[in-house]
Coordinates of C-alpha atoms in Angstrom, one line a residue:
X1 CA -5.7 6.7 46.5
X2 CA -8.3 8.3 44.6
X3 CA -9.6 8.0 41.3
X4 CA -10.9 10.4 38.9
X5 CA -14.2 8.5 38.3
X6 CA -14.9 7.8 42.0
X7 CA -14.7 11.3 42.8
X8 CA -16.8 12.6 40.0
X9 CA -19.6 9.4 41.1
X10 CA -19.5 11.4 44.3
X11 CA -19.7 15.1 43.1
X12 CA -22.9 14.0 40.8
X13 CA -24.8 12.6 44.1
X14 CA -24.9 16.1 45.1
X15 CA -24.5 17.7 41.3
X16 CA -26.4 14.9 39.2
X17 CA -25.8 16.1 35.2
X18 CA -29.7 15.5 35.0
X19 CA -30.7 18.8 36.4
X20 CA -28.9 20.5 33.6
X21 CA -30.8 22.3 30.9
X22 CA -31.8 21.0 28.2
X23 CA -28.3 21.3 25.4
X24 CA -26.7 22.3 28.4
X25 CA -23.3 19.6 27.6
X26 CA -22.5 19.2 31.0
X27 CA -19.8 16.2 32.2
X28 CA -16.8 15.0 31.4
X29 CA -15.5 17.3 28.2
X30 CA -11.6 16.2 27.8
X31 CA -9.5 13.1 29.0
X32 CA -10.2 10.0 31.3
X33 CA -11.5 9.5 35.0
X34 CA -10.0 6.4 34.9
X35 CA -6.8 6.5 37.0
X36 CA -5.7 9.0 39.9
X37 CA -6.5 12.2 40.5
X38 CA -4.8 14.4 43.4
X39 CA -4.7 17.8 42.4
X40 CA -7.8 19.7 41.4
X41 CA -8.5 22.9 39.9
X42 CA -12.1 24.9 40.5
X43 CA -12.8 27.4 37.5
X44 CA -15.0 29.6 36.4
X45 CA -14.0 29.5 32.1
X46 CA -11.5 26.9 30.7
X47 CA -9.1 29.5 28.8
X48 CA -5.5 29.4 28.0
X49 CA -3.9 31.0 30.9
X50 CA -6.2 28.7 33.1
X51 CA -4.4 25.9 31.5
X52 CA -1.1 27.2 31.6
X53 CA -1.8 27.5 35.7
X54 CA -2.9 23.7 35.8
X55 CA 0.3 22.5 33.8
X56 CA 2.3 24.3 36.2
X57 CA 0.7 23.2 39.4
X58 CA 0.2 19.6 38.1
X59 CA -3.1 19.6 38.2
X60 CA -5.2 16.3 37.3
X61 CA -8.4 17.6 37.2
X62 CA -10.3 20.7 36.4
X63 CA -14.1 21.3 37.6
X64 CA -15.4 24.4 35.2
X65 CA -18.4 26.3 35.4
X66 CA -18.6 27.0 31.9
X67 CA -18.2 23.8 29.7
X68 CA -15.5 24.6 27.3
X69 CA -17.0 22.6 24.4
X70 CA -20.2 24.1 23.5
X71 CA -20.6 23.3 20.3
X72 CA -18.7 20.9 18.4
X73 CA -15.3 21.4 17.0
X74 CA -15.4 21.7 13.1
X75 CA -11.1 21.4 13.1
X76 CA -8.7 20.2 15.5
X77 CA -5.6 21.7 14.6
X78 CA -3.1 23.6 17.3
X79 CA -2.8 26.9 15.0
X80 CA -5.4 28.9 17.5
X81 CA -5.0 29.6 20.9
X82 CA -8.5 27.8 22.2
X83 CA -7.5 24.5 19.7
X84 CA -3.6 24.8 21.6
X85 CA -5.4 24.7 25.0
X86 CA -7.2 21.3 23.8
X87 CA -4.0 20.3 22.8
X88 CA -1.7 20.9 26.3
X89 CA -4.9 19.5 27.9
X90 CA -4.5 16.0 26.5
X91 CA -0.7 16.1 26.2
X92 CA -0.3 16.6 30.1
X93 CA -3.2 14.1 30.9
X94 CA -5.5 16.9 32.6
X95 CA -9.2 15.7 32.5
X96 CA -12.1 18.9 32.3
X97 CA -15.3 18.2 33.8
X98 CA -18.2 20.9 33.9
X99 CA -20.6 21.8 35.9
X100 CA -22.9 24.6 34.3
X101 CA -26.6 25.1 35.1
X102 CA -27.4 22.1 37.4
X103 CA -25.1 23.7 39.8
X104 CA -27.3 26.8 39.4
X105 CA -30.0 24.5 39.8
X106 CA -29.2 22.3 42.8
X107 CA -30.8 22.7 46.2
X108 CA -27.4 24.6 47.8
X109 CA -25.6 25.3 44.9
X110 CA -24.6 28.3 43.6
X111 CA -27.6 30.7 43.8
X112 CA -27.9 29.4 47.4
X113 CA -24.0 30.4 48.0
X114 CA -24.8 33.8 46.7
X115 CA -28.4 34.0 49.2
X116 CA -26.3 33.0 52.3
X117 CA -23.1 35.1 51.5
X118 CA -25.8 38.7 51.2
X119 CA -27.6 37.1 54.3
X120 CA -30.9 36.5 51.9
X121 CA -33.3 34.0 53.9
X122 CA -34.0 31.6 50.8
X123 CA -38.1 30.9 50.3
X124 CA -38.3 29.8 46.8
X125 CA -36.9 29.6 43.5
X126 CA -37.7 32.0 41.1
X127 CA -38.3 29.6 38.3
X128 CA -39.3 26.3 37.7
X129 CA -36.9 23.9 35.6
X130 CA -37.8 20.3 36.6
X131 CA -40.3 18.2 37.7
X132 CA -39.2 14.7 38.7
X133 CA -41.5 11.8 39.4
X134 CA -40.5 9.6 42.4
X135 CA -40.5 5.6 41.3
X136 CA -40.3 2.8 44.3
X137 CA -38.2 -0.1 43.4
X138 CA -38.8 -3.6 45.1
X139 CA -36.0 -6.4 45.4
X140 CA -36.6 -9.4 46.8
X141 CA -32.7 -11.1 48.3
X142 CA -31.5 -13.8 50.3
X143 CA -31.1 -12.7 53.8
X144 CA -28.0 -13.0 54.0
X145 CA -26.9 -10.1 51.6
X146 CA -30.1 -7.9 52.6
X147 CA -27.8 -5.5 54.3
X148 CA -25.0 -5.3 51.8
X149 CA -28.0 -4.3 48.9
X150 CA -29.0 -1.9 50.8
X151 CA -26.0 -0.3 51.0
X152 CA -25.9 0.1 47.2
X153 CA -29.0 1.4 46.7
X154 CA -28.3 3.7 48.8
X155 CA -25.0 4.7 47.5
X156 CA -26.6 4.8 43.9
X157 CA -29.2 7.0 45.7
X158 CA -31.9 5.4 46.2
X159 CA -33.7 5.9 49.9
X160 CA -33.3 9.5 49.8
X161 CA -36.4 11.6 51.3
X162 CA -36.1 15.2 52.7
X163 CA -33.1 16.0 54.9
X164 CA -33.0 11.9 55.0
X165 CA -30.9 9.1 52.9
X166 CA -30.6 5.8 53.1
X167 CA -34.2 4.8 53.5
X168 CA -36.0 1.8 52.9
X169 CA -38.2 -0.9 54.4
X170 CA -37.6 -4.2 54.5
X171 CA -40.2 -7.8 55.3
X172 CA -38.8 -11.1 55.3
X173 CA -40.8 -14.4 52.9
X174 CA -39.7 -17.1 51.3
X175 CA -38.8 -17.1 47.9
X176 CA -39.8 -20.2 45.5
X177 CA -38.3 -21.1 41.8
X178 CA -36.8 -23.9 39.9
X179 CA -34.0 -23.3 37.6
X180 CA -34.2 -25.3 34.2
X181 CA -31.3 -26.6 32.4
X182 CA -30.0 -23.6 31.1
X183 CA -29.5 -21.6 34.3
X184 CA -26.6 -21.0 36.2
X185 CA -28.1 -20.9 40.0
X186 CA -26.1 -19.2 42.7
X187 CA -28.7 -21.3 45.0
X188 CA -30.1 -24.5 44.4
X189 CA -29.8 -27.4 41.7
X190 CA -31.1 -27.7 38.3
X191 CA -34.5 -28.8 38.0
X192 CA -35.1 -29.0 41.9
X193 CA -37.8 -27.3 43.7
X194 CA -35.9 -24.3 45.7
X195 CA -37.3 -22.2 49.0
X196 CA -35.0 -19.4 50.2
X197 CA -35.3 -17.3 53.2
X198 CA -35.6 -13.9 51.7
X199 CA -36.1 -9.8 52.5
X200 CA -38.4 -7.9 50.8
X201 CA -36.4 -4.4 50.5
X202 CA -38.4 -0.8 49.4
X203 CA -36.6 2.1 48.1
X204 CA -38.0 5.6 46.4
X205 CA -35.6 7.2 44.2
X206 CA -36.4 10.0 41.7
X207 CA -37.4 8.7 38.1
X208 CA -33.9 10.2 36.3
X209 CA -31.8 7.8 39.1
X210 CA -33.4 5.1 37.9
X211 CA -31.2 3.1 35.2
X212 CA -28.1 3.7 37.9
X213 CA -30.1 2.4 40.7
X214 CA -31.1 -0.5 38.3
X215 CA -27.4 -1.0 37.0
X216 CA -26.1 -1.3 41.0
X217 CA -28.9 -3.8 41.9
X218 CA -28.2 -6.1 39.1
X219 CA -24.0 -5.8 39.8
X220 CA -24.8 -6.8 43.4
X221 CA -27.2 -9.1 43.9
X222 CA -26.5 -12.7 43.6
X223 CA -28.9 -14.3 41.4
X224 CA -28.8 -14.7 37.4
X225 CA -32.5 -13.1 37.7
X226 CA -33.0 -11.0 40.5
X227 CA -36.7 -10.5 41.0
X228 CA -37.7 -6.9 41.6
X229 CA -40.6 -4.2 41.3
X230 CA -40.4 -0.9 39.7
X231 CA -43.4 1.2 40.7
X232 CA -44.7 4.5 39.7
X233 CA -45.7 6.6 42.7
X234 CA -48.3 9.1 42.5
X235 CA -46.5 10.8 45.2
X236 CA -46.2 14.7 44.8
X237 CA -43.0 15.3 42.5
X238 CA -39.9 17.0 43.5
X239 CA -39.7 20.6 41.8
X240 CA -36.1 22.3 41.1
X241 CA -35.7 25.5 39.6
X242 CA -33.6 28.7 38.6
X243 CA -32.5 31.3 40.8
X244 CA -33.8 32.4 44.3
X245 CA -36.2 34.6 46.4
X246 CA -36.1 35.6 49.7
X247 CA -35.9 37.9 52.6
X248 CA -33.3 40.5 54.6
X249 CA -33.6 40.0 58.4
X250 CA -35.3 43.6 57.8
X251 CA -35.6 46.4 55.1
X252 CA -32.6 48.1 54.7
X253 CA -32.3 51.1 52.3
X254 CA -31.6 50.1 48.6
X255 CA -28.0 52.2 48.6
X256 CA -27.2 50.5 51.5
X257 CA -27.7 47.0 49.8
X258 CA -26.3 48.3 46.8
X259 CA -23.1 48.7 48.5
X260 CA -23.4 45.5 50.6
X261 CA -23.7 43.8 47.1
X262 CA -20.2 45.9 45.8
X263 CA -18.3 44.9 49.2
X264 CA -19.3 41.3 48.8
X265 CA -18.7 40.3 45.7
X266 CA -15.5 42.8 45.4
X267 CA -16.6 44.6 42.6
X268 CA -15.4 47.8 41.2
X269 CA -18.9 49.1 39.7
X270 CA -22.1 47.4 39.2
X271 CA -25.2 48.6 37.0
X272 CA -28.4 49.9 38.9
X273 CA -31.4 50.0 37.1
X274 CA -34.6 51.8 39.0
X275 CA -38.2 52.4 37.9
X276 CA -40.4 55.2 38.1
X277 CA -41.7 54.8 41.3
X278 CA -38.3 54.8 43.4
X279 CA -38.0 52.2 46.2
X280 CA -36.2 53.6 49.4
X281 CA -36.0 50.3 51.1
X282 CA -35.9 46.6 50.4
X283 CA -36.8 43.3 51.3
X284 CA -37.6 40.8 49.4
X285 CA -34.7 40.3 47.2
X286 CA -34.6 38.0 43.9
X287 CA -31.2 36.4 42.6
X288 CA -29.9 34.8 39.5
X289 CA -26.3 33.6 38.8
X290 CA -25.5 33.8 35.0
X291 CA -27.8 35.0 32.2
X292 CA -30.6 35.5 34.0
X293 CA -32.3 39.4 32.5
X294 CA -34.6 37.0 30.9
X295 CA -36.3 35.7 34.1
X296 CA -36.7 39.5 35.0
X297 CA -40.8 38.9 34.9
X298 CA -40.6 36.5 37.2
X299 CA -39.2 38.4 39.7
X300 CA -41.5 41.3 39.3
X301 CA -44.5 38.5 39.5
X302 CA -42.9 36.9 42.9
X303 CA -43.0 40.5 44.3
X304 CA -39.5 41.6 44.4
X305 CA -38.1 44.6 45.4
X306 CA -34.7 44.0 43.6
X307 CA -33.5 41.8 41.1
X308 CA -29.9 40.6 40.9

């Protein structure tokens, strides 16, 4: 059995809503992850013959590119065929979930897909987006529970570094307190000296993780107070960014990607756009999935031969 918000916990590990854009309304858009899901839809646009598809093949969940609530709804009424589609949506239980421009965004995601499908070898992203600090949290836990903590931080996604997760370090010490009378100790007696064997665990996670990581601690560790460390790393920070840029195997002549682009993608025309100086053969080819004319610059800056 699997539940809506279990699987959605899971997709944002690899798709955190985070590395959206800034207005971007990426997440949950219609209904409730809070019961099963076992049929899922993947979408490009939420529109009404999409819907009509997912009543028909009894579909629980839809993941969409394109969120279908942009902006908010002044009326909710059935009389138009976008306000009918919220309508069916609800009245057959299907939840909508979207995943717009951090899955443009995200180390393999979409722009990668694209790369890998036109044999591109990926070296960089054609703009920068994000720049997230690294933090190192500290938690100090009876022994006994050590490994079951680390677990959770690691499933809330702490510990991961490079093609690496579940990181961390760990020393063991004794802990010390005395709980006055108004705690509730899960060791020791009120008003009583206490000394517990403890482990000392260390985990980096990236500074937008960091009230989830938090959350999971607290939920699992067994003391009213846990003692723990958050720490600020000066450690380079992680950059994300828009689109790609990278390499053919070896230059090939620009008709001959044109049509390797056509045959791909299966599409019945596409728009070439050359300059003055004509290019015979290309390289170093730049990509961007969605609106992306506007990053154009950037691609001429990073030294492309084309721009998609």
């Amino acid at each position: 059995m699997v539940y809506g918000l279990d699987f959605i916990n899971h997709f944002e590990k690899y798709c955190p809503q985070w590395l959206a854009e800034e207005g971007d309304p990426v997440g949950l858009h219609i209904g409730c992850l809070k019961r099963e899901i076992k049929r899922i839809m993947v979408t490009l646009d939420v529109r009404p013959e999409v819907v009509e598809e997912a009543i028909a093949k009894k579909i629980d969940l839809i993941i969409a590119k394109h969120p279908p609530i942009f902006r908010p709804i002044a009326r909710l009424t059935p009389d138009t065929p976008q306000n009918k589609m919220y309508f069916d949506l609800i009245k057959h239980d299907i939840a909508v979930y979207a995943a717009h421009t951090n899955m443009d965004i995200i180390p393999d995601g979409l722009n990668d897909w694209f790369c890998e499908a036109l044999e591109i070898n990926v070296e960089d992203y054609l703009v920068k987006t994000h720049e997230v600090k690294w933090l190192k949290l500290i938690v100090y836990i009876p022994k006994e529970q050590a490994n079951q903590m680390r677990q959770v931080l690691g499933n809330a996604g702490a510990g991961e570094q490079g093609n690496y997760y579940h990181t961390s370090y760990s020393m063991n010490g004794l802990g010390r307190f005395t709980p006055n009378d108004q705690a509730t100790p899960a060791i020791g007696q009120i008003n009583q000296a206490e000394t517990v064997e403890e482990e000392r665990i260390e985990v980096i996670l990236p500074e937008p993780l960091s009230t989830i990581v938090l959350t999971a601690m607290k939920e699992a560790h067994p003391y009213e107070e846990p003692a723990y460390d958050l720490i600020k790393l000066e450690n380079p920070p992680k950059t994300y960014g828009l689109g790609r840029i990278g390499r053919l195997k070896e230059p090939v002549l620009l008709e001959t990607f044109v049509k390797k682009v056509r045959t791909t993608f299966a599409l019945d025309g596409l728009r070439l756009i050359e300059p003055p100086i004509k290019k015979e053969y290309v390289q170093k080819i730049a990509i961007c999935g969605g609106s992306g004319e506007k990053f154009y610059p950037a691609a001429l800056q990073k030294g492309a031969d084309v721009y998609l």
